[in-house]
mmCIF file with all atom_site columns, C-alpha atoms in Angstrom:
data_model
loop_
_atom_site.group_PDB
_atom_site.id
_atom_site.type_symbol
_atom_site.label_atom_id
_atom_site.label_alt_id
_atom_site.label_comp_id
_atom_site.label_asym_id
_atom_site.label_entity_id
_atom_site.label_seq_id
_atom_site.pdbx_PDB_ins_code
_atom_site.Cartn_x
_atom_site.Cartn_y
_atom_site.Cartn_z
_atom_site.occupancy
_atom_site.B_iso_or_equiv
_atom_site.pdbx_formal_charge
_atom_site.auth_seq_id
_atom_site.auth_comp_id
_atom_site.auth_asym_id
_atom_site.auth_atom_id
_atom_site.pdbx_PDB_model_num
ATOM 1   C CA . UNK A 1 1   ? 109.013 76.059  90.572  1.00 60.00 ? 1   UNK A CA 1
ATOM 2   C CA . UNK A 1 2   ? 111.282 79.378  91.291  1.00 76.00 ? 2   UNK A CA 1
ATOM 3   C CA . UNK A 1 3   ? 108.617 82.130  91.400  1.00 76.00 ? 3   UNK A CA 1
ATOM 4   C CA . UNK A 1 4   ? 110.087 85.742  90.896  1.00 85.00 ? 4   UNK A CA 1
ATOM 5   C CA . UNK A 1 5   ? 107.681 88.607  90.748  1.00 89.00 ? 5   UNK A CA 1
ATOM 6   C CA . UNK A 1 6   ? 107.396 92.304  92.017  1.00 94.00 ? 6   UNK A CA 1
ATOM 7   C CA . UNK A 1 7   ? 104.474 95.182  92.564  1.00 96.00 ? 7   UNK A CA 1
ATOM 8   C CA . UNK A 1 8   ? 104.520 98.984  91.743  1.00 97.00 ? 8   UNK A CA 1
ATOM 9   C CA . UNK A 1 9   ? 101.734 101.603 92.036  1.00 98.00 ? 9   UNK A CA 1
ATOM 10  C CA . UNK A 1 10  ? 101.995 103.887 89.227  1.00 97.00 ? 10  UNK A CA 1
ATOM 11  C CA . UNK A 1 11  ? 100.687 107.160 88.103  1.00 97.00 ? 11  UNK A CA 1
ATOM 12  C CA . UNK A 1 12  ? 100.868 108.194 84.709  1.00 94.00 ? 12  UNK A CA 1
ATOM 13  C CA . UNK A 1 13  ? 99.987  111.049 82.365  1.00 93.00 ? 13  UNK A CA 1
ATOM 14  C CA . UNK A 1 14  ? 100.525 111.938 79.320  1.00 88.00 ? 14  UNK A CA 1
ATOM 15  C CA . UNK A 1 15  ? 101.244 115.872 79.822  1.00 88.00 ? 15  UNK A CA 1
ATOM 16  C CA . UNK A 1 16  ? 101.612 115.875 83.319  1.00 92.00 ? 16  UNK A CA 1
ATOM 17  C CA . UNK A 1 17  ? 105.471 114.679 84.376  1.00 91.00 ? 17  UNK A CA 1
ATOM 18  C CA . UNK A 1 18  ? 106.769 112.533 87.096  1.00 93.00 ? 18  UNK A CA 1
ATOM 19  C CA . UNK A 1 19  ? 108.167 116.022 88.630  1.00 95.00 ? 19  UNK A CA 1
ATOM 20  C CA . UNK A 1 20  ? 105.451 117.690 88.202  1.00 95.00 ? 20  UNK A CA 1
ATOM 21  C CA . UNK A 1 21  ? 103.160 114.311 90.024  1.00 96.00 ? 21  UNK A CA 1
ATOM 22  C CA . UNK A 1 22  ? 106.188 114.395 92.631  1.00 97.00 ? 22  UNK A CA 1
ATOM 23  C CA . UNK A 1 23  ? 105.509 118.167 93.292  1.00 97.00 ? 23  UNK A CA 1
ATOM 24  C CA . UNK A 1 24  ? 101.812 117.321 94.034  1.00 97.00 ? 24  UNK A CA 1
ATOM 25  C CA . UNK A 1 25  ? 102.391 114.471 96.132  1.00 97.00 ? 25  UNK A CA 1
ATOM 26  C CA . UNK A 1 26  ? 105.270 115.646 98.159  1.00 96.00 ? 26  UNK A CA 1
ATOM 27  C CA . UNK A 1 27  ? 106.570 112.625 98.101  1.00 96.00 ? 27  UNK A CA 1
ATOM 28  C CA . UNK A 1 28  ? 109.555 111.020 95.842  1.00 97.00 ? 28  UNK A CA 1
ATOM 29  C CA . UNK A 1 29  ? 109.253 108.069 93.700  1.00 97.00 ? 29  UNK A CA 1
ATOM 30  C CA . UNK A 1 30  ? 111.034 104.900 93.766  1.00 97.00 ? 30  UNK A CA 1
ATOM 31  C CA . UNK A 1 31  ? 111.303 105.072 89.721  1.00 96.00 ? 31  UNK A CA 1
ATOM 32  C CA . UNK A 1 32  ? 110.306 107.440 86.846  1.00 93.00 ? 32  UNK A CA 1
ATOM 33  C CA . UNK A 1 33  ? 109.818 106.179 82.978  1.00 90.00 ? 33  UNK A CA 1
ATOM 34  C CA . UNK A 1 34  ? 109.267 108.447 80.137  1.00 85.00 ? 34  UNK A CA 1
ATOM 35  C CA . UNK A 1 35  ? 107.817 106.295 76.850  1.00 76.00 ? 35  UNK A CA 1
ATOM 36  C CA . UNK A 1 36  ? 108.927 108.320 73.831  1.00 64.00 ? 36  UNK A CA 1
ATOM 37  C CA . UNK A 1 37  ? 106.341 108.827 70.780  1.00 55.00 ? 37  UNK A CA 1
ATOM 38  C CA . UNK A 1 38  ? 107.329 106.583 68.215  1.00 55.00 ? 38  UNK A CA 1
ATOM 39  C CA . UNK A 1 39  ? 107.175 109.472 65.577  1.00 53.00 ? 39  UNK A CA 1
ATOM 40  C CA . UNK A 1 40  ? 109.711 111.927 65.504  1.00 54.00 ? 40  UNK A CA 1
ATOM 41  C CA . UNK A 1 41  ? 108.231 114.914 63.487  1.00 59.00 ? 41  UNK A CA 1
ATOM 42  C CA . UNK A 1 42  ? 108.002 117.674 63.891  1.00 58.00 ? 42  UNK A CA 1
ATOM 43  C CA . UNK A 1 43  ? 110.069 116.710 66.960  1.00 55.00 ? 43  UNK A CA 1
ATOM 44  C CA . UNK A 1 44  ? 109.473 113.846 69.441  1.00 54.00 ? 44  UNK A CA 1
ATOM 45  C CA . UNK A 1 45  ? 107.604 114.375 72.188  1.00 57.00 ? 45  UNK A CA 1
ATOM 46  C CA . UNK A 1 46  ? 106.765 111.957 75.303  1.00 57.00 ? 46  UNK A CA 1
ATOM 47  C CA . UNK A 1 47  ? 103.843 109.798 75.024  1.00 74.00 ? 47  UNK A CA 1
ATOM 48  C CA . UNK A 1 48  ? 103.617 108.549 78.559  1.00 86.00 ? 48  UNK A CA 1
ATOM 49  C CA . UNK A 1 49  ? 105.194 109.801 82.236  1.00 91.00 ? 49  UNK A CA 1
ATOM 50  C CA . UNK A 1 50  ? 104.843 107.483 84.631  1.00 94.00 ? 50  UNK A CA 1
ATOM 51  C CA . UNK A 1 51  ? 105.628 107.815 88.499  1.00 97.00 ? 51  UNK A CA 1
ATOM 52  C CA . UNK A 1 52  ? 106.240 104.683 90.562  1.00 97.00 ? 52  UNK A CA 1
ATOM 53  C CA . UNK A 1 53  ? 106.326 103.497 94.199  1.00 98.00 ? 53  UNK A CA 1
ATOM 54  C CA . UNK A 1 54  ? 107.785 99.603  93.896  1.00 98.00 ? 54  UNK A CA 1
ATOM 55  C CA . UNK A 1 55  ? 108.452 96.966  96.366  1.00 97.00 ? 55  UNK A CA 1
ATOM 56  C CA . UNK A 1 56  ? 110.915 94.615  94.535  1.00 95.00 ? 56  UNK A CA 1
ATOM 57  C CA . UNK A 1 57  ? 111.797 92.410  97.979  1.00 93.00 ? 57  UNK A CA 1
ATOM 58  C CA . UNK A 1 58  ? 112.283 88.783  97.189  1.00 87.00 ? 58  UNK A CA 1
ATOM 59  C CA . UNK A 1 59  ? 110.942 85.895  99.515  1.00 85.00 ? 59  UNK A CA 1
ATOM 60  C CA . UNK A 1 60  ? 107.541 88.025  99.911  1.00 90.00 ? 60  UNK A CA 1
ATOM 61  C CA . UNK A 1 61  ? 104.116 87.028  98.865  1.00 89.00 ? 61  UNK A CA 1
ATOM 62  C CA . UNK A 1 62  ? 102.270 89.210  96.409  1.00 92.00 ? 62  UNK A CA 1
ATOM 63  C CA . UNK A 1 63  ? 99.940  90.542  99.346  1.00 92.00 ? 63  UNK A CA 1
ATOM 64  C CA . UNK A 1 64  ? 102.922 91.010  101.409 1.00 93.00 ? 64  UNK A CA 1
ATOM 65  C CA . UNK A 1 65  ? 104.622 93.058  99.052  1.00 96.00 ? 65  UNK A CA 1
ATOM 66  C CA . UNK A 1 66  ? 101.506 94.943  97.638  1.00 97.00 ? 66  UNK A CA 1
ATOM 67  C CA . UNK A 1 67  ? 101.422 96.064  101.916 1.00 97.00 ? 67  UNK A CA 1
ATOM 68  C CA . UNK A 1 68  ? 104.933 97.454  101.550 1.00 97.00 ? 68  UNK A CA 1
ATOM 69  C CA . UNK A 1 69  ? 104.036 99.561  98.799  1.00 98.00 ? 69  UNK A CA 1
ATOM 70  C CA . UNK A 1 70  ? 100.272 100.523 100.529 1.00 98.00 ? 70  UNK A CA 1
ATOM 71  C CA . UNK A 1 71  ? 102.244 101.375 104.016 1.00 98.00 ? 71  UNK A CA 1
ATOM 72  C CA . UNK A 1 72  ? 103.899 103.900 101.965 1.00 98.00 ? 72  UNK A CA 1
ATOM 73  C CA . UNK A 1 73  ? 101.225 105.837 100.246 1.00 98.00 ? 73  UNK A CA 1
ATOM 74  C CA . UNK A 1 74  ? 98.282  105.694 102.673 1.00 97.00 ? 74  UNK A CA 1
ATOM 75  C CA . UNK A 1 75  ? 99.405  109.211 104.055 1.00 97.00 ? 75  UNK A CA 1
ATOM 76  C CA . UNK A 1 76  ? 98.926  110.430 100.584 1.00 97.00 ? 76  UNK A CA 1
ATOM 77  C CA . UNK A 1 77  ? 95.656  108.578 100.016 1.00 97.00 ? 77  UNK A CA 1
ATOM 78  C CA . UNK A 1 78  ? 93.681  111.804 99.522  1.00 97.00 ? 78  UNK A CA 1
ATOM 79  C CA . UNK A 1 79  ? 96.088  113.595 97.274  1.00 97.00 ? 79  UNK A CA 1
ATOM 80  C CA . UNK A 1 80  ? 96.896  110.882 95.164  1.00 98.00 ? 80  UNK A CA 1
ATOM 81  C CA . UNK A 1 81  ? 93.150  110.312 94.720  1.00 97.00 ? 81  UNK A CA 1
ATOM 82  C CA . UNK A 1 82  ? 92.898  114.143 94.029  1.00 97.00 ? 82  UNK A CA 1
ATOM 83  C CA . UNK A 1 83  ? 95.257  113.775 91.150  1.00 97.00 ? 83  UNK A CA 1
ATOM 84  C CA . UNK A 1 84  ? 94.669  110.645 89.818  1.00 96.00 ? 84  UNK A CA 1
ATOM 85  C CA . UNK A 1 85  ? 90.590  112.197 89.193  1.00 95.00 ? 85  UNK A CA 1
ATOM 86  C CA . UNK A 1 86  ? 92.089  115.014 87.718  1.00 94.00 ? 86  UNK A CA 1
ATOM 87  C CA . UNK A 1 87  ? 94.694  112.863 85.358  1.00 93.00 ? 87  UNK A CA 1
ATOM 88  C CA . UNK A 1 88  ? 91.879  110.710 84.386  1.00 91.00 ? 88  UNK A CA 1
ATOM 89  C CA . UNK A 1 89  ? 89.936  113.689 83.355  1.00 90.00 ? 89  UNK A CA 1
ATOM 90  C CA . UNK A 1 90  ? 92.507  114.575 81.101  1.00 86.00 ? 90  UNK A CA 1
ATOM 91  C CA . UNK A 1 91  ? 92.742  111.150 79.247  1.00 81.00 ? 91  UNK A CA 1
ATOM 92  C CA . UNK A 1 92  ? 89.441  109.479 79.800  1.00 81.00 ? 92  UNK A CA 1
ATOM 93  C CA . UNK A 1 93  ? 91.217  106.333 77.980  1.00 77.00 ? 93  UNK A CA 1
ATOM 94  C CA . UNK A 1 94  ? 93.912  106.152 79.564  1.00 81.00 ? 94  UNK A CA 1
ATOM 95  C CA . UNK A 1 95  ? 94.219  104.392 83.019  1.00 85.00 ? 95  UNK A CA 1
ATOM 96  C CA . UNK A 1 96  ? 95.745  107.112 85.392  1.00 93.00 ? 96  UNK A CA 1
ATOM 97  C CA . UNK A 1 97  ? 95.997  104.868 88.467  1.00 97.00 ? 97  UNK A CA 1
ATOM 98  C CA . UNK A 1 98  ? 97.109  101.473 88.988  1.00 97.00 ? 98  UNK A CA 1
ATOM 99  C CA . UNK A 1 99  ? 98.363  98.636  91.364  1.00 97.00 ? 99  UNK A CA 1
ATOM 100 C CA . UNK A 1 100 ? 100.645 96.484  88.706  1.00 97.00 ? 100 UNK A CA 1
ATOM 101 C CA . UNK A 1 101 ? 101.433 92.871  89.978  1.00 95.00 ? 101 UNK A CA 1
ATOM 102 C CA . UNK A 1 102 ? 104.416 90.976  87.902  1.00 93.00 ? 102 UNK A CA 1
ATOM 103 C CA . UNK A 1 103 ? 105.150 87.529  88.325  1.00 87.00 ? 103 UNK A CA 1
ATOM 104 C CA . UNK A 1 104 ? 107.301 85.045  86.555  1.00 86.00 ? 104 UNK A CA 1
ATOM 105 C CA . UNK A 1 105 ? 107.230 81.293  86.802  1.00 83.00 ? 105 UNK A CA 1
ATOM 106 C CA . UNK A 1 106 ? 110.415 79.725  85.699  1.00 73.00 ? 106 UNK A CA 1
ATOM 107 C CA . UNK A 1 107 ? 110.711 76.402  84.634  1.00 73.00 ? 107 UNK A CA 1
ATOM 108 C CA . UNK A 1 108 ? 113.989 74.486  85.095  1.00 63.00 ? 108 UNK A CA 1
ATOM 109 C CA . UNK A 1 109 ? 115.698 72.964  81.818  1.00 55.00 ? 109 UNK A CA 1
ATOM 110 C CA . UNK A 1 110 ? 116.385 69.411  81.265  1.00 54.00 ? 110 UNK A CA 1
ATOM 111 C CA . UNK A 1 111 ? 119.541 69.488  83.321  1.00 55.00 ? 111 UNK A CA 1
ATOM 112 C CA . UNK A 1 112 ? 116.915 70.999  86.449  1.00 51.00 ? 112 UNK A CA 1
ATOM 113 C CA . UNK A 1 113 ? 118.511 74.654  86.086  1.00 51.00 ? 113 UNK A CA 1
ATOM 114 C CA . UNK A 1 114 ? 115.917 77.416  86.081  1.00 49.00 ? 114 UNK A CA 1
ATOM 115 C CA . UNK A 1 115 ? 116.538 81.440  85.175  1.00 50.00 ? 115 UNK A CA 1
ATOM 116 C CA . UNK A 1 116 ? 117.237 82.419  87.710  1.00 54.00 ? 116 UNK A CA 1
ATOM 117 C CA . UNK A 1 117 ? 118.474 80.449  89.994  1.00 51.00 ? 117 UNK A CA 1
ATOM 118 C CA . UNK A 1 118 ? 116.688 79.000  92.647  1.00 50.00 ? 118 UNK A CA 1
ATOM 119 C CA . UNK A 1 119 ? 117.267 80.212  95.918  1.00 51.00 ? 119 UNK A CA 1
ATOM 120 C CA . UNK A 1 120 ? 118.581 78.374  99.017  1.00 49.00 ? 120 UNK A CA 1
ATOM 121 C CA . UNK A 1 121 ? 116.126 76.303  100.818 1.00 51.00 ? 121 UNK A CA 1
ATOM 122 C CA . UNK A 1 122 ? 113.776 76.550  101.699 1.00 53.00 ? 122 UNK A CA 1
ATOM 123 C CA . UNK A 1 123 ? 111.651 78.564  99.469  1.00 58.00 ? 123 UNK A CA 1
ATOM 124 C CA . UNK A 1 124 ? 108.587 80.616  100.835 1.00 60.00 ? 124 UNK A CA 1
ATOM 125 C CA . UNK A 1 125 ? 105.519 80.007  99.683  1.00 62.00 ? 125 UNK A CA 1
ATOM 126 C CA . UNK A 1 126 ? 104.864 82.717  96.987  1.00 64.00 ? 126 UNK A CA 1
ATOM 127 C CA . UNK A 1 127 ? 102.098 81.137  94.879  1.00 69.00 ? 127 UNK A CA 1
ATOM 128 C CA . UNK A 1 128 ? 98.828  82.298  97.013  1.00 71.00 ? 128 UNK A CA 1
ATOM 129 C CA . UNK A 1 129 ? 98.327  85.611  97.810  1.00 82.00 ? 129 UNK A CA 1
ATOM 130 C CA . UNK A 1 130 ? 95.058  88.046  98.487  1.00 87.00 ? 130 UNK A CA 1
ATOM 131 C CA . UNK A 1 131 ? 94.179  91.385  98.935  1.00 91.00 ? 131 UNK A CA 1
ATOM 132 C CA . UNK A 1 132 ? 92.500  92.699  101.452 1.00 93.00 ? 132 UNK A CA 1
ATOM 133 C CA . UNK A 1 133 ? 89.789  95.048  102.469 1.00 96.00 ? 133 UNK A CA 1
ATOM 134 C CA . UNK A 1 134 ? 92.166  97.922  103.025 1.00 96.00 ? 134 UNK A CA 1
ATOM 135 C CA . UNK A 1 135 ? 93.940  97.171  99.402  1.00 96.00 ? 135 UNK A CA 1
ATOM 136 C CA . UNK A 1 136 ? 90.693  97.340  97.948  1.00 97.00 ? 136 UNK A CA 1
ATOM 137 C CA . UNK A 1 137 ? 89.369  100.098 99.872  1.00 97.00 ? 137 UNK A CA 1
ATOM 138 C CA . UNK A 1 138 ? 92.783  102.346 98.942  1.00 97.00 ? 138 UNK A CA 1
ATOM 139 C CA . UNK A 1 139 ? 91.916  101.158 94.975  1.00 97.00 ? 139 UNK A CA 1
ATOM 140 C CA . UNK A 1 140 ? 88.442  102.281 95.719  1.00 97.00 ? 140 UNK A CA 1
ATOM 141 C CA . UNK A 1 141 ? 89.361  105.774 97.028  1.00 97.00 ? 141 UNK A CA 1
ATOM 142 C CA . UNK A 1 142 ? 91.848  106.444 94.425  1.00 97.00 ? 142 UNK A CA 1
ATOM 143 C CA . UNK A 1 143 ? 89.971  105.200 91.672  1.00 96.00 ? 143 UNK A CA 1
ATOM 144 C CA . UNK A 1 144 ? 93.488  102.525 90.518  1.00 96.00 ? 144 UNK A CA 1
ATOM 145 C CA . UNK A 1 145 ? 92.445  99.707  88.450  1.00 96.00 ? 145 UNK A CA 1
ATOM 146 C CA . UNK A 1 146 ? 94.621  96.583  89.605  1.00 96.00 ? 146 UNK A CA 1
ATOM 147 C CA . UNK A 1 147 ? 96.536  94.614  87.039  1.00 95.00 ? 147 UNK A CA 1
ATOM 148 C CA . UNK A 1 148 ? 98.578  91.526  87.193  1.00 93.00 ? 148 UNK A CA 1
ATOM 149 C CA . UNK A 1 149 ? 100.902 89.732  84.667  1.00 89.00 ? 149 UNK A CA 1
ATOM 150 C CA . UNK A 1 150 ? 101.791 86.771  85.041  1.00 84.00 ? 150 UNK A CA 1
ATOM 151 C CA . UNK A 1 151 ? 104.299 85.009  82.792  1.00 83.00 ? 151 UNK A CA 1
ATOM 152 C CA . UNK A 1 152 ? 105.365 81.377  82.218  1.00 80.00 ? 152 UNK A CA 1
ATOM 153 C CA . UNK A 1 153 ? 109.814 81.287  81.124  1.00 72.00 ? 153 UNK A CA 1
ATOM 154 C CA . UNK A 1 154 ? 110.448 78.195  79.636  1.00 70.00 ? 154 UNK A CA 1
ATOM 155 C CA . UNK A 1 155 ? 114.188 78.159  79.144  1.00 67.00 ? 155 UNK A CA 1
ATOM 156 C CA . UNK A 1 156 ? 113.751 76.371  75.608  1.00 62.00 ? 156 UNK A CA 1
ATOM 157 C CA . UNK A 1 157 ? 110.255 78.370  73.717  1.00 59.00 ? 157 UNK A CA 1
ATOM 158 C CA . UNK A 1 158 ? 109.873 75.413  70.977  1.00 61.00 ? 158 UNK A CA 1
ATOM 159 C CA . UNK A 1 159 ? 106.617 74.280  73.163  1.00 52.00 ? 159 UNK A CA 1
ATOM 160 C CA . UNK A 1 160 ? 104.838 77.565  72.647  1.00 52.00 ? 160 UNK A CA 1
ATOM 161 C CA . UNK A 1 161 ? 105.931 76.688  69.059  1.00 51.00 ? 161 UNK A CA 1
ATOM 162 C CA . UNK A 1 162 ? 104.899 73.191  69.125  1.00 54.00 ? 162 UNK A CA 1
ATOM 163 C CA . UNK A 1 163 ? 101.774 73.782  71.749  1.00 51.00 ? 163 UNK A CA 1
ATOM 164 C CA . UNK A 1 164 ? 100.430 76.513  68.309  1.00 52.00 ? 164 UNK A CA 1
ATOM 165 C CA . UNK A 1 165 ? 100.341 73.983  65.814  1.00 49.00 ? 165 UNK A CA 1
#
């Protein structure tokens, strides 16, 4: 089964911006999003800014790419736990800091094609993974909740359909 996945650590604010978090951090992100309100009067204003270091490398393990992203903020450890306290004070309900892990299991079709394809042989192993003391530790000290999605693609849905009733 073709595995695909991908892991980002993310800040996020809702009145704080991605410039503003790069200022602070001295350090530039990999990727910025800006989620619009979903009203648009009196005028629309941004709901969420989020900052993101990502490690998108195929053929890695979770842990291994979780590492890549780590390797790269561990100088910052101290200021990105300085403002992720101070963004969570902001927002109490709002998660300020987190390790995201994505991960999509694709299922071939009758004919045995799978979205996306699957790559040459032979595949690494990419379905166990496990984080560390240091991971742990670095969620620790910056107070980052971890979060993982996982997601089964079926190329035809009709069995989530049929799997309901």
């Amino acid at each position: 089964m073709p595995v695909s996945q991908y892991v980002y650590f993310a800040l996020s604010s809702k009145t704080t911006t991605a410039q503003e978090i790069t200022a602070f951090l001295g350090m530039k992100p990999d990727e910025v999003t800006v989620r619009g309100s979903r009203l648009t009067e009196p005028v629309v204003r941004p709901v969420l800014h989020r900052w993101k270091i990502v490690c998108r490398d195929s053929g890695l393990r979770v842990d291994e790419q979780v590492a890549r992203v780590l390797d790269r903020l561990r100088p910052h450890t101290q200021r990105i736990a300085e403002l992720a306290g101070g963004l969570a004070t902001q927002d109490p309900s709002h998660t300020a800091a987190v390790l995201q892990i994505v991960r999509y299991f694709h299922v071939a079709d009758e004919d045995g094609e799978s979205d996306p394809p699957t790559p040459p042989d032979p595949q690494p192993y990419l379905f166990g993974w496990h984080l560390d003391r240091t991971v742990l530790d670095f969620l620790a000290v910056t107070g980052a909740e971890l979060d993982v999605d996982e997601y089964y693609m079926t190329p035809d849905p009709a069995w989530v359909r049929q799997a309901a009733s």
